[in-house]
Short mmCIF file of C-alpha atoms in Angstrom, two decimals:
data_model
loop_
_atom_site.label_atom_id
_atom_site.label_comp_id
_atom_site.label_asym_id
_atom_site.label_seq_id
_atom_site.Cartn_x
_atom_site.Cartn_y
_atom_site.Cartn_z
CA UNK A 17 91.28 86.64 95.29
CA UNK A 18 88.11 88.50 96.47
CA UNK A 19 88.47 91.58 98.71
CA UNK A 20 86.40 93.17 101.23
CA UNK A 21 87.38 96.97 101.89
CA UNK A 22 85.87 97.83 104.95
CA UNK A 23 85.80 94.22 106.24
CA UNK A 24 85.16 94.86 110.01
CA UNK A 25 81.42 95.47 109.86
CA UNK A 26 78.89 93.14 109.95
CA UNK A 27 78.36 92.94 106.38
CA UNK A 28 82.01 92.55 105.34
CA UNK A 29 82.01 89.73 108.32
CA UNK A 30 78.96 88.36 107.08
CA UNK A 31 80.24 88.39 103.27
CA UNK A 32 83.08 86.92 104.50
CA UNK A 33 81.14 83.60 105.50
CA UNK A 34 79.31 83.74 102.57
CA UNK A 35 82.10 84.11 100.32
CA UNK A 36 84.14 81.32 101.88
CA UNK A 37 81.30 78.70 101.76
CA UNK A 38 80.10 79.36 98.53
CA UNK A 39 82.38 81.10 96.47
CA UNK A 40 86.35 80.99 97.39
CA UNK A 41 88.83 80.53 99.54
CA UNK A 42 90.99 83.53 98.78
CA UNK A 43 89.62 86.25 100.76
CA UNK A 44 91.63 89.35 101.84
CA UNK A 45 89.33 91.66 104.31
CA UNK A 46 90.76 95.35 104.24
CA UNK A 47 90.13 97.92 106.78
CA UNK A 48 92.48 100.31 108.89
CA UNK A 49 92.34 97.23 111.72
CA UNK A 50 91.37 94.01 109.98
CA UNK A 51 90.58 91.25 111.55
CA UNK A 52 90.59 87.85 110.58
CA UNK A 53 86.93 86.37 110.29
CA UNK A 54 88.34 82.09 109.56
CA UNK A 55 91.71 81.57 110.60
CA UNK A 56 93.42 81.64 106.85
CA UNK A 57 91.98 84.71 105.89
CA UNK A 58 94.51 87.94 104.56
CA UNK A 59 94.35 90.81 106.32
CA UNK A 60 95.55 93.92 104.91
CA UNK A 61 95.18 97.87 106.70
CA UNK A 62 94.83 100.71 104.26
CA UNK A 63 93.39 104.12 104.18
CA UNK A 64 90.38 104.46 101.84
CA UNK A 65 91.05 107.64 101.61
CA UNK A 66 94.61 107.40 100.71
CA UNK A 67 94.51 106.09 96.68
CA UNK A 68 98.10 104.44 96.84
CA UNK A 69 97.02 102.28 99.97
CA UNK A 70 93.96 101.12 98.07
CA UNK A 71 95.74 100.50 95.49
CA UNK A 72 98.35 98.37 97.36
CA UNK A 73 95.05 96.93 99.18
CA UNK A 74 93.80 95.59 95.71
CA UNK A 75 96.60 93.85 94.48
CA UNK A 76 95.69 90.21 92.71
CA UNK A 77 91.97 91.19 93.50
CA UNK A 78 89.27 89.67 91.17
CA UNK A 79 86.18 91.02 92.81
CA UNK A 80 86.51 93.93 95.15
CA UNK A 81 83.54 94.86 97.93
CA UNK A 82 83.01 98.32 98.97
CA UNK A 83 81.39 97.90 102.69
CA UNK A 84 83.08 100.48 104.22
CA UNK A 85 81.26 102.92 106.87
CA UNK A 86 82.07 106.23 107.48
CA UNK A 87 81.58 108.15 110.77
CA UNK A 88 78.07 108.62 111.49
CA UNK A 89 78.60 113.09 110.26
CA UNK A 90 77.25 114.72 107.66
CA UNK A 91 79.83 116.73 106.71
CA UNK A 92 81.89 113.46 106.51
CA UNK A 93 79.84 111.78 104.60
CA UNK A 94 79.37 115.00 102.36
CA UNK A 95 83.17 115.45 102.09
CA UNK A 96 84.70 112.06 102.08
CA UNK A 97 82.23 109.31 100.14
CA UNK A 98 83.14 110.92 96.87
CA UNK A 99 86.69 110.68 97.84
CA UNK A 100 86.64 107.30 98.88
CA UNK A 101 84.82 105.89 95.87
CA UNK A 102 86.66 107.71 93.09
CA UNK A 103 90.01 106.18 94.78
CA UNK A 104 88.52 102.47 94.55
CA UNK A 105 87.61 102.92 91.21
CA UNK A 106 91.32 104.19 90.16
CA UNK A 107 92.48 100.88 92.20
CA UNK A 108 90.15 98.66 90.31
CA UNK A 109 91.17 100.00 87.03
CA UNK A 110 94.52 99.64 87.97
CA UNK A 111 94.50 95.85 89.62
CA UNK A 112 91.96 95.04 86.70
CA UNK A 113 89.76 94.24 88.81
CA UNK A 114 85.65 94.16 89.37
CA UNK A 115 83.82 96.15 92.14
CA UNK A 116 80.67 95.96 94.09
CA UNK A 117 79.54 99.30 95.52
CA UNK A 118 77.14 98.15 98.90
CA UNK A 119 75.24 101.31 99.10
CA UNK A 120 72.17 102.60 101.06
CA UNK A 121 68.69 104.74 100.11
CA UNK A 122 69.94 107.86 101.55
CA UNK A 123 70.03 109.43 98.93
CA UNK A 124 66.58 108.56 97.54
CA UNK A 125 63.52 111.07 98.57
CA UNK A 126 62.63 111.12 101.87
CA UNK A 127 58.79 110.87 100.59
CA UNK A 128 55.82 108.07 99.94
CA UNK A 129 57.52 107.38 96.80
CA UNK A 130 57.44 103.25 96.15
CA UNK A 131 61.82 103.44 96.14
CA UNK A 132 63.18 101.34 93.28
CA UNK A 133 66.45 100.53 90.97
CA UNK A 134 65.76 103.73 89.02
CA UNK A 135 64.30 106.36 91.81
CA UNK A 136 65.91 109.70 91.26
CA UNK A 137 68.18 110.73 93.81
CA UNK A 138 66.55 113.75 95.20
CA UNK A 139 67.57 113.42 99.03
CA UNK A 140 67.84 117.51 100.42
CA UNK A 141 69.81 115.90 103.03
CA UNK A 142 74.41 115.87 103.69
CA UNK A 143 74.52 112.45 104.22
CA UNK A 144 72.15 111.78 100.83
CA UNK A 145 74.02 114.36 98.77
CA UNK A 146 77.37 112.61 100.33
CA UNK A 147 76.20 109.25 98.63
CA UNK A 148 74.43 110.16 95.76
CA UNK A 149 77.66 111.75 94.42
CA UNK A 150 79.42 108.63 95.07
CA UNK A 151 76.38 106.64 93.19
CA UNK A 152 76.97 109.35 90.48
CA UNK A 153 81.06 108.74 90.45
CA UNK A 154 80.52 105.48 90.08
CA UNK A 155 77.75 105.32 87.42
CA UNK A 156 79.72 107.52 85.56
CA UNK A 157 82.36 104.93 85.43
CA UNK A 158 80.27 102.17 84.64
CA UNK A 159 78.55 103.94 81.80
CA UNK A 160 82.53 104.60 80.13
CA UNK A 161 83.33 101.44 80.53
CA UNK A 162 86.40 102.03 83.07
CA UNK A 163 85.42 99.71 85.28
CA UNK A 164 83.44 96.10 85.53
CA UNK A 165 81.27 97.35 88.50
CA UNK A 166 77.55 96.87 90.23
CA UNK A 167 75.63 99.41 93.13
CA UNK A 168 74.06 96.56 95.57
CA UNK A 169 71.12 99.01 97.70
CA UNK A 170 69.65 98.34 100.62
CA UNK A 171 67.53 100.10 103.30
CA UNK A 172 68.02 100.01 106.98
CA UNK A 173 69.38 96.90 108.85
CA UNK A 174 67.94 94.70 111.46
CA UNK A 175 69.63 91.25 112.44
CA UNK A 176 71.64 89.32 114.87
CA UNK A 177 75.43 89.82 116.07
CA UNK A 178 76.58 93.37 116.02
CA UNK A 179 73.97 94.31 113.37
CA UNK A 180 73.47 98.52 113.84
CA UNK A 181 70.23 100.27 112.66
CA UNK A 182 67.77 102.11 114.36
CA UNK A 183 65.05 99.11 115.13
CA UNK A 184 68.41 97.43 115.91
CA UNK A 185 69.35 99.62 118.62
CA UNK A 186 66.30 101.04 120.12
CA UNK A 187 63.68 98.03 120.08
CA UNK A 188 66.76 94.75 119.98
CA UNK A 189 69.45 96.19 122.47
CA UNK A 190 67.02 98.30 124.51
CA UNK A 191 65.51 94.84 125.66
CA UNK A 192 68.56 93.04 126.47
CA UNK A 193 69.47 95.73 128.10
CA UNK A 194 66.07 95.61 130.02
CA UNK A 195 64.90 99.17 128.82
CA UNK A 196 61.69 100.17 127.12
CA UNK A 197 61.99 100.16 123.69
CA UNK A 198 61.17 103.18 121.43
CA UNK A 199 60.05 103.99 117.73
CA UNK A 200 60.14 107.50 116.04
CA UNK A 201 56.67 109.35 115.12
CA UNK A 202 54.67 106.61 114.11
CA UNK A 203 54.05 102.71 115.03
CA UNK A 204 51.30 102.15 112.21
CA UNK A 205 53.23 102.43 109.08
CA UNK A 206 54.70 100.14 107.46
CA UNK A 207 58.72 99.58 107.18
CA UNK A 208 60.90 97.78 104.76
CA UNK A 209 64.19 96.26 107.06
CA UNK A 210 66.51 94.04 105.49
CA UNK A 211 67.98 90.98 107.04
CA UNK A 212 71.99 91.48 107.31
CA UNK A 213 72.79 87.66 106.58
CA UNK A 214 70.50 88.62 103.73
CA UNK A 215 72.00 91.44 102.24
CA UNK A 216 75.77 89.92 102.16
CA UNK A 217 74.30 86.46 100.84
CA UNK A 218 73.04 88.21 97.94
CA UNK A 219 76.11 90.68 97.26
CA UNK A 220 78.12 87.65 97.16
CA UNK A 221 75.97 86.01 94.85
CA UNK A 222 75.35 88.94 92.42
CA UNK A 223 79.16 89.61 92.63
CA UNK A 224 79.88 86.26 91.35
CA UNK A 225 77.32 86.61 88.44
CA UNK A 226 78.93 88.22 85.61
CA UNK A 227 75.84 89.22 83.72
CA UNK A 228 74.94 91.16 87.09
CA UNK A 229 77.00 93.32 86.24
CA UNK A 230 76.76 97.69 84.85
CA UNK A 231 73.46 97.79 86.64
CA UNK A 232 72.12 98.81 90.38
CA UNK A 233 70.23 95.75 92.00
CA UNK A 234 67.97 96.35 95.13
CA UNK A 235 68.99 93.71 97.69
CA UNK A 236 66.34 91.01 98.50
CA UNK A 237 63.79 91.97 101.41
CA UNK A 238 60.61 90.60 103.08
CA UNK A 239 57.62 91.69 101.10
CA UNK A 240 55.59 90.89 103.98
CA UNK A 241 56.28 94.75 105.61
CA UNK A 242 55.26 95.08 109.26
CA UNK A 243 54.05 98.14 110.77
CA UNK A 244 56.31 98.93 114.33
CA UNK A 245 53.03 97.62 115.84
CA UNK A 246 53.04 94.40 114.31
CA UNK A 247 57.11 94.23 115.22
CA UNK A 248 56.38 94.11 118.72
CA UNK A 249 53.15 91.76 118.69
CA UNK A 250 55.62 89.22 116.23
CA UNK A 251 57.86 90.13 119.85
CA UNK A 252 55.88 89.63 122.44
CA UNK A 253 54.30 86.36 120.77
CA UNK A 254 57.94 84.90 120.69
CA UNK A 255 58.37 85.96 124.35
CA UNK A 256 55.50 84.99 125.73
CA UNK A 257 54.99 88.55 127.40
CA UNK A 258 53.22 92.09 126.57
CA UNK A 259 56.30 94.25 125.12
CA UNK A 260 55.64 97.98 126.05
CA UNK A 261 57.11 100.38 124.16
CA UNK A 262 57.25 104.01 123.45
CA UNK A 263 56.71 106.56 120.73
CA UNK A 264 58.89 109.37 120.35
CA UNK A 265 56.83 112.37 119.12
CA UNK A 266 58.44 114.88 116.78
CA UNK A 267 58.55 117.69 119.65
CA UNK A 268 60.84 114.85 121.69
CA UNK A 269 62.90 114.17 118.73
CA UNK A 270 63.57 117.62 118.10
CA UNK A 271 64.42 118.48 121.93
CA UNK A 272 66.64 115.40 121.86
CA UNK A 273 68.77 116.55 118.70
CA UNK A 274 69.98 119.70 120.85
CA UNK A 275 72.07 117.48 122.99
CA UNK A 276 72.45 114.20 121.49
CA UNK A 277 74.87 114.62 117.96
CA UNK A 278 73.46 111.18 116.82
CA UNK A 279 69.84 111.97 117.26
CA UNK A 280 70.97 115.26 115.30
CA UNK A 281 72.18 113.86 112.36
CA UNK A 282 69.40 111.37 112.04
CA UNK A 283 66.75 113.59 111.43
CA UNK A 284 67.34 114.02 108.05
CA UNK A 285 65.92 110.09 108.09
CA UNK A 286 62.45 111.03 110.36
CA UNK A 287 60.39 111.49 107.11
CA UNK A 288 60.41 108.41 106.69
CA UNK A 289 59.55 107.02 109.68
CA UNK A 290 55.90 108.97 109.35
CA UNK A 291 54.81 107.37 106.21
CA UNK A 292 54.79 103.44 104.64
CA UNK A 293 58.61 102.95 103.94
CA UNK A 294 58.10 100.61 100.55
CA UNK A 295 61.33 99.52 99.17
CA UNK A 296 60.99 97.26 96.54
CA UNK A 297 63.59 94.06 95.09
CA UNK A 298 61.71 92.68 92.63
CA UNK A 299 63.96 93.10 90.02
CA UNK A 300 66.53 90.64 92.28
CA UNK A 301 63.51 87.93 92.81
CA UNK A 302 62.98 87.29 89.50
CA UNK A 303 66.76 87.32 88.55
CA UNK A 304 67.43 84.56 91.03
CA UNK A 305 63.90 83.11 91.91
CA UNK A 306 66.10 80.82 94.64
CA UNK A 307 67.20 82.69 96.43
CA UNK A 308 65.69 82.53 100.31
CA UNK A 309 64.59 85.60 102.00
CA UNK A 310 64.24 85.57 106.22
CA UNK A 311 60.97 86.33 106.94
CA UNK A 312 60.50 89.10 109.13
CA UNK A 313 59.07 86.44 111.78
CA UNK A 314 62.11 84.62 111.26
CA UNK A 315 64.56 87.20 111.74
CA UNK A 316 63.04 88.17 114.78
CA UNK A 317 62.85 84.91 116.31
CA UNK A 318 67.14 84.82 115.68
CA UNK A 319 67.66 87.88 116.65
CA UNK A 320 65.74 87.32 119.93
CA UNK A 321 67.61 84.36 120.20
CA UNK A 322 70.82 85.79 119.80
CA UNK A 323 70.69 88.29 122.05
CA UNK A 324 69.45 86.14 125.18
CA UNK A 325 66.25 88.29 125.30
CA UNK A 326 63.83 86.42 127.66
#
């Protein structure tokens, strides 16, 4: 049996495909409202943060996969991601079974620094500090030998379905939704994105490698970085159409995080989004040189697709 806990989101969906066409056919997806992604699937609702449901949620579990999200607040995400990871780890000790942390760069320096397996985790950030304490929990684990386990990082999202992410939302859904899209500070650097069928194909794959195992393995991106600029030529080239857009200056940003509680808590991100964004996953290429990566000019061309963008 492998189990997803936090199953609802579009990578536990998306690892649920995976995991079903490649790997097994015992999957049980765990969340606090599971639903069933193929008809035979278990569901199971628990409480991450309650460490006798997890453990209940774990039972006859191989391979367990940590995609839960928490609620978009840093003092969530400060508070309860240290909670929620040292209560998986008791359950995979006691269910004797393996776990794969999916975990994001939040916690790495919001700087020019080229972000790889071993960058320190310096984020000044809540939501960084909240998951670079997990990251610590768990390598702590790993490094005692409690638990079989593996960190799987990856930067921001973009892709189809009900993919979220900042280029998601505000350059994707602001055009089905026939609104001008926007970027933050700067539409000449260049970003690393990851491809969400992506990132779940490879989790399942390093997962179900047992020598992948006791170490932290960037998930597989497009090497071929676009600036924002080059995202909306690649855009309007598929559409056939100019694609205005606009660029939200620092002054805006900071005006808008008065009122709006989810601009607020993303500016500890905005660094970022002034300087090349390089995250790097060489280390997976050359571990499994087969592996396919989507081309950013792929990825757009499904995501424009799926959405019905004309």
């Amino acid at each position: 049996m492998q189990t997803i806990l936090g199953a609802n989101g579009i990578i536990g969906e998306e690892l649920a495909r995976e995991l079903r066409k490649n790997y097994t056919q015992d999957i049980k997806l765990v969340g606090r409202n599971p639903t069933k992604v193929h008809p035979d699937d278990i569901i199971f609702s628990a409480d991450l943060m309650n460490v006798q449901s997890v453990i209940e949620a774990l039972e006859n579990t191989t391979i367990a996969y940590l995609t839960v999200g928490l609620p978009y607040d840093s003092e969530i995400w400060l508070r309860d991601w240290k909670i929620v990871i040292k209560n998986v780890i008791e359950a995979c000790k006691i269910n004797d079974c393996k776990l794969v942390y999916f975990d994001n760069t939040y916690a790495y320096p919001q700087d020019v620094s080229i972000q790889v397996e071993s960058t320190p985790m310096h984020s000044e950030g809540k939501k960084g500090r909240g998951k670079k304490l997990a990251a610590e929990v768990l390598l702590k684990a790993i490094d005692s030998k409690e638990i079989e386990a593996v960190i799987c990082r990856a930067p921001e999202f973009y892709g189809p379905g009900k993919t979220k992410g900042l280029t998601n939302m505000m350059v994707f859904e602001s055009l089905r939704d026939k609104k001008k899209p926007k970027v933050f500070l700067r539409d000449d650097k260049l970003r690393t994105l990851i491809y969400t069928p992506d990132a779940s194909k490879a989790m399942a794959l390093i997962g179900n490698t047992a020598d992948a195992y006791r170490q932290t393995w960037h998930l597989p991106c497009d090497d071929d970085r676009l600036t924002y600029e080059q995202f909306f030529e690649e855009i309007s080239s598929n559409l056939g159409r100019k694609i205005k857009y606009k660029i939200l200056s620092s002054l805006m940003l900071k005006a808008a995080a008065l009122v709006d509680k989810n601009m607020k808590e993303t500016t500890e991100l905005l660094p970022r989004y002034e300087i090349d964004n390089i995250f790097v996953s060489a280390k997976f290429k050359e571990r499994f040189p087969d592996f396919k990566v989507t081309s950013y000019q792929e990825g757009i061309a499904n995501i424009i697709k799926d959405f019905g963008i004309k």
